[in-house]
PDB file of C-alpha atoms in Angstrom:
ATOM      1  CA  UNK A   1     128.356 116.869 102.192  1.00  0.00           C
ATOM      2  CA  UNK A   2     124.635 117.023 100.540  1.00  0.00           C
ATOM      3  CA  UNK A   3     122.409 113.899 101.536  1.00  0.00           C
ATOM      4  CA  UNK A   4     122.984 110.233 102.127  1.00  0.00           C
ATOM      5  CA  UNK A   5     120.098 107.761 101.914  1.00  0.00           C
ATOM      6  CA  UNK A   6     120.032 103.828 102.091  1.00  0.00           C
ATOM      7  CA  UNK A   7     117.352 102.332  99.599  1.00  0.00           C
ATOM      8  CA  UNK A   8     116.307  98.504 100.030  1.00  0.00           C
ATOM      9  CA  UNK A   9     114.995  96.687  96.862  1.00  0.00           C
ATOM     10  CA  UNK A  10     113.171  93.476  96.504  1.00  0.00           C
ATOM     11  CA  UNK A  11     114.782  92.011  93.374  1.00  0.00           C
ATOM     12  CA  UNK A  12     113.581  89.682  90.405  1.00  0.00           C
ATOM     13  CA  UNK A  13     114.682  86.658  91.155  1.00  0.00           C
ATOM     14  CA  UNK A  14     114.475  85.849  87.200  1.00  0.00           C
ATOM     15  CA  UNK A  15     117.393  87.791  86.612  1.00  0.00           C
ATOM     16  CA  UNK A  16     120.724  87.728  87.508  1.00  0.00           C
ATOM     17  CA  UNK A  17     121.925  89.718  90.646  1.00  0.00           C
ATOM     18  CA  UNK A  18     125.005  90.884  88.824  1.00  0.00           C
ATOM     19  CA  UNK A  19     123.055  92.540  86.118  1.00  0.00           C
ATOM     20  CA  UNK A  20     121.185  94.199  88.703  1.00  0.00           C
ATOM     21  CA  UNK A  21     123.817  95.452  89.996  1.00  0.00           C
ATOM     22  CA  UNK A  22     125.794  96.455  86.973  1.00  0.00           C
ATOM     23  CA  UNK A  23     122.558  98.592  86.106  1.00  0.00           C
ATOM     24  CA  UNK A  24     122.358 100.143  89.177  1.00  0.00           C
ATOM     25  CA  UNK A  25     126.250 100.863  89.430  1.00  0.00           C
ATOM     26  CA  UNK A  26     124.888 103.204  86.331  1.00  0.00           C
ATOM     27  CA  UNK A  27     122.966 105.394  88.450  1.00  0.00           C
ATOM     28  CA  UNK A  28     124.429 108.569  89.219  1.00  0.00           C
ATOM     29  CA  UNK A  29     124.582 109.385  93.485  1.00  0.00           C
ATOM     30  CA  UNK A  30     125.311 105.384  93.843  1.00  0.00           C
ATOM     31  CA  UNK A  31     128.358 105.213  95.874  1.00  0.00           C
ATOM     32  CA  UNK A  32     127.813 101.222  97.469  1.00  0.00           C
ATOM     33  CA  UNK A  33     125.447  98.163  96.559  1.00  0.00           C
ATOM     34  CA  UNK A  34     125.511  95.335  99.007  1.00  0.00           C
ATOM     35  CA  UNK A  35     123.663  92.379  98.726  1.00  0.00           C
ATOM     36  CA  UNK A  36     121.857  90.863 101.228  1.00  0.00           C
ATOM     37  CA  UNK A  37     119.511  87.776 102.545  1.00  0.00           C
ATOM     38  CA  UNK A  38     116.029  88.116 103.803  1.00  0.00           C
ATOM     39  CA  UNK A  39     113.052  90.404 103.035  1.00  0.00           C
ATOM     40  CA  UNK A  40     116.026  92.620 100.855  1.00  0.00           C
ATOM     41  CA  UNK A  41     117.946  91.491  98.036  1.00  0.00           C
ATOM     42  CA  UNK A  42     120.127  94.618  97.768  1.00  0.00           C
ATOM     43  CA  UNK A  43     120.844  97.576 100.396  1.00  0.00           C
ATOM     44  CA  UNK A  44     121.951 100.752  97.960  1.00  0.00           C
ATOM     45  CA  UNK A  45     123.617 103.322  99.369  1.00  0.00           C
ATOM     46  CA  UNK A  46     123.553 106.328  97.768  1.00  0.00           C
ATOM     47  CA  UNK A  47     124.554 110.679  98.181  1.00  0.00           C
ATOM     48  CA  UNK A  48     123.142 113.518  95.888  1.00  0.00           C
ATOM     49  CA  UNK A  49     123.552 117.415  96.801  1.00  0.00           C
ATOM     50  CA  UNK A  50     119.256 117.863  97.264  1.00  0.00           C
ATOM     51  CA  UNK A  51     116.035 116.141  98.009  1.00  0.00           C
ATOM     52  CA  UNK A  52     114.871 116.918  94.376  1.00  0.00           C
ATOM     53  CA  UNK A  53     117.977 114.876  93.398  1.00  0.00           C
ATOM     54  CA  UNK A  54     117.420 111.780  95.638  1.00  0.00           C
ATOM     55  CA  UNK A  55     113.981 111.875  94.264  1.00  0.00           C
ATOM     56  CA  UNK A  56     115.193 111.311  91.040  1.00  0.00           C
ATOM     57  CA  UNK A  57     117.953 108.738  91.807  1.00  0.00           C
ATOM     58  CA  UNK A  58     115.114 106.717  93.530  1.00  0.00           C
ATOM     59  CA  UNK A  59     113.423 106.982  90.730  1.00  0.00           C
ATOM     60  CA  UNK A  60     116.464 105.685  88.104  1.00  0.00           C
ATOM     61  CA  UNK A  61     116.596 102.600  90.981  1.00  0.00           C
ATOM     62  CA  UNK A  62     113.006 101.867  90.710  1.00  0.00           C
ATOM     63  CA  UNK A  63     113.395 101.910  86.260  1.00  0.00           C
ATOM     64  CA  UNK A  64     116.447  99.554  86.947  1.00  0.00           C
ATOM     65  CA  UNK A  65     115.770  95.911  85.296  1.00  0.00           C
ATOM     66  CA  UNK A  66     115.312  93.523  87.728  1.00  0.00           C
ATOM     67  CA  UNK A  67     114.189  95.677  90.686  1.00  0.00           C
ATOM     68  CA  UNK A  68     110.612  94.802  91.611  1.00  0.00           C
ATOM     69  CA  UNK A  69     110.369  97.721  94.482  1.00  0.00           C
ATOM     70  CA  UNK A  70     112.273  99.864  96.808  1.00  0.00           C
ATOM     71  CA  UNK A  71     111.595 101.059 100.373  1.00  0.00           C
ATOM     72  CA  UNK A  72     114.029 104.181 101.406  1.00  0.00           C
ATOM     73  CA  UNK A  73     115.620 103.394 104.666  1.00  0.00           C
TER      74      UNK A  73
END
C-alpha cells in the first residue's frame, strides 16, 4: 500500500558509510539501505502513504550528514 520509491545518493567519502547509514535508518518511510559500487554509494528504498510525504522523506535524505546528493529512481 501507499508509494514505494528508490532514491540513489552520492555519499561523502569523508565520512563513514555506517554513520550514513545509521542517520538515514532515522528517517521515517525507510524500509532498506543497500550499499553499492559505482556512480551510487547507497540505493534507499523507501514507502510513505502520499507524494507530499515522499517529498518530505527526500528531503530528510538530502539533510542526512554525509549525503552529498540524491537522484530518485
Amino acid at each position: 500500500s501507499g508509494i514505494s520509491v528508490f532514491i540513489g545518493a552520492v555519499t561523502d567519502e569523508k565520512v563513514k558509510t555506517a554513520e550514513i547509514v545509521a542517520s538515514l535508518r532515522n528517517v521515517q518511510g525507510v524500509r532498506t539501505i543497500y550499499e553499492l559500487t559505482g556512480t551510487l554509494d547507497v540505493l534507499i528504498f523507501a514507502q510513505s502513504d502520499s507524494l507530499h510525504e515522499i517529498n518530505n522523506l527526500v528531503e530528510a535524505v538530502r539533510a542526512c550528514e554525509g549525503v552529498k546528493e540524491t537522484t530518485p529512481t
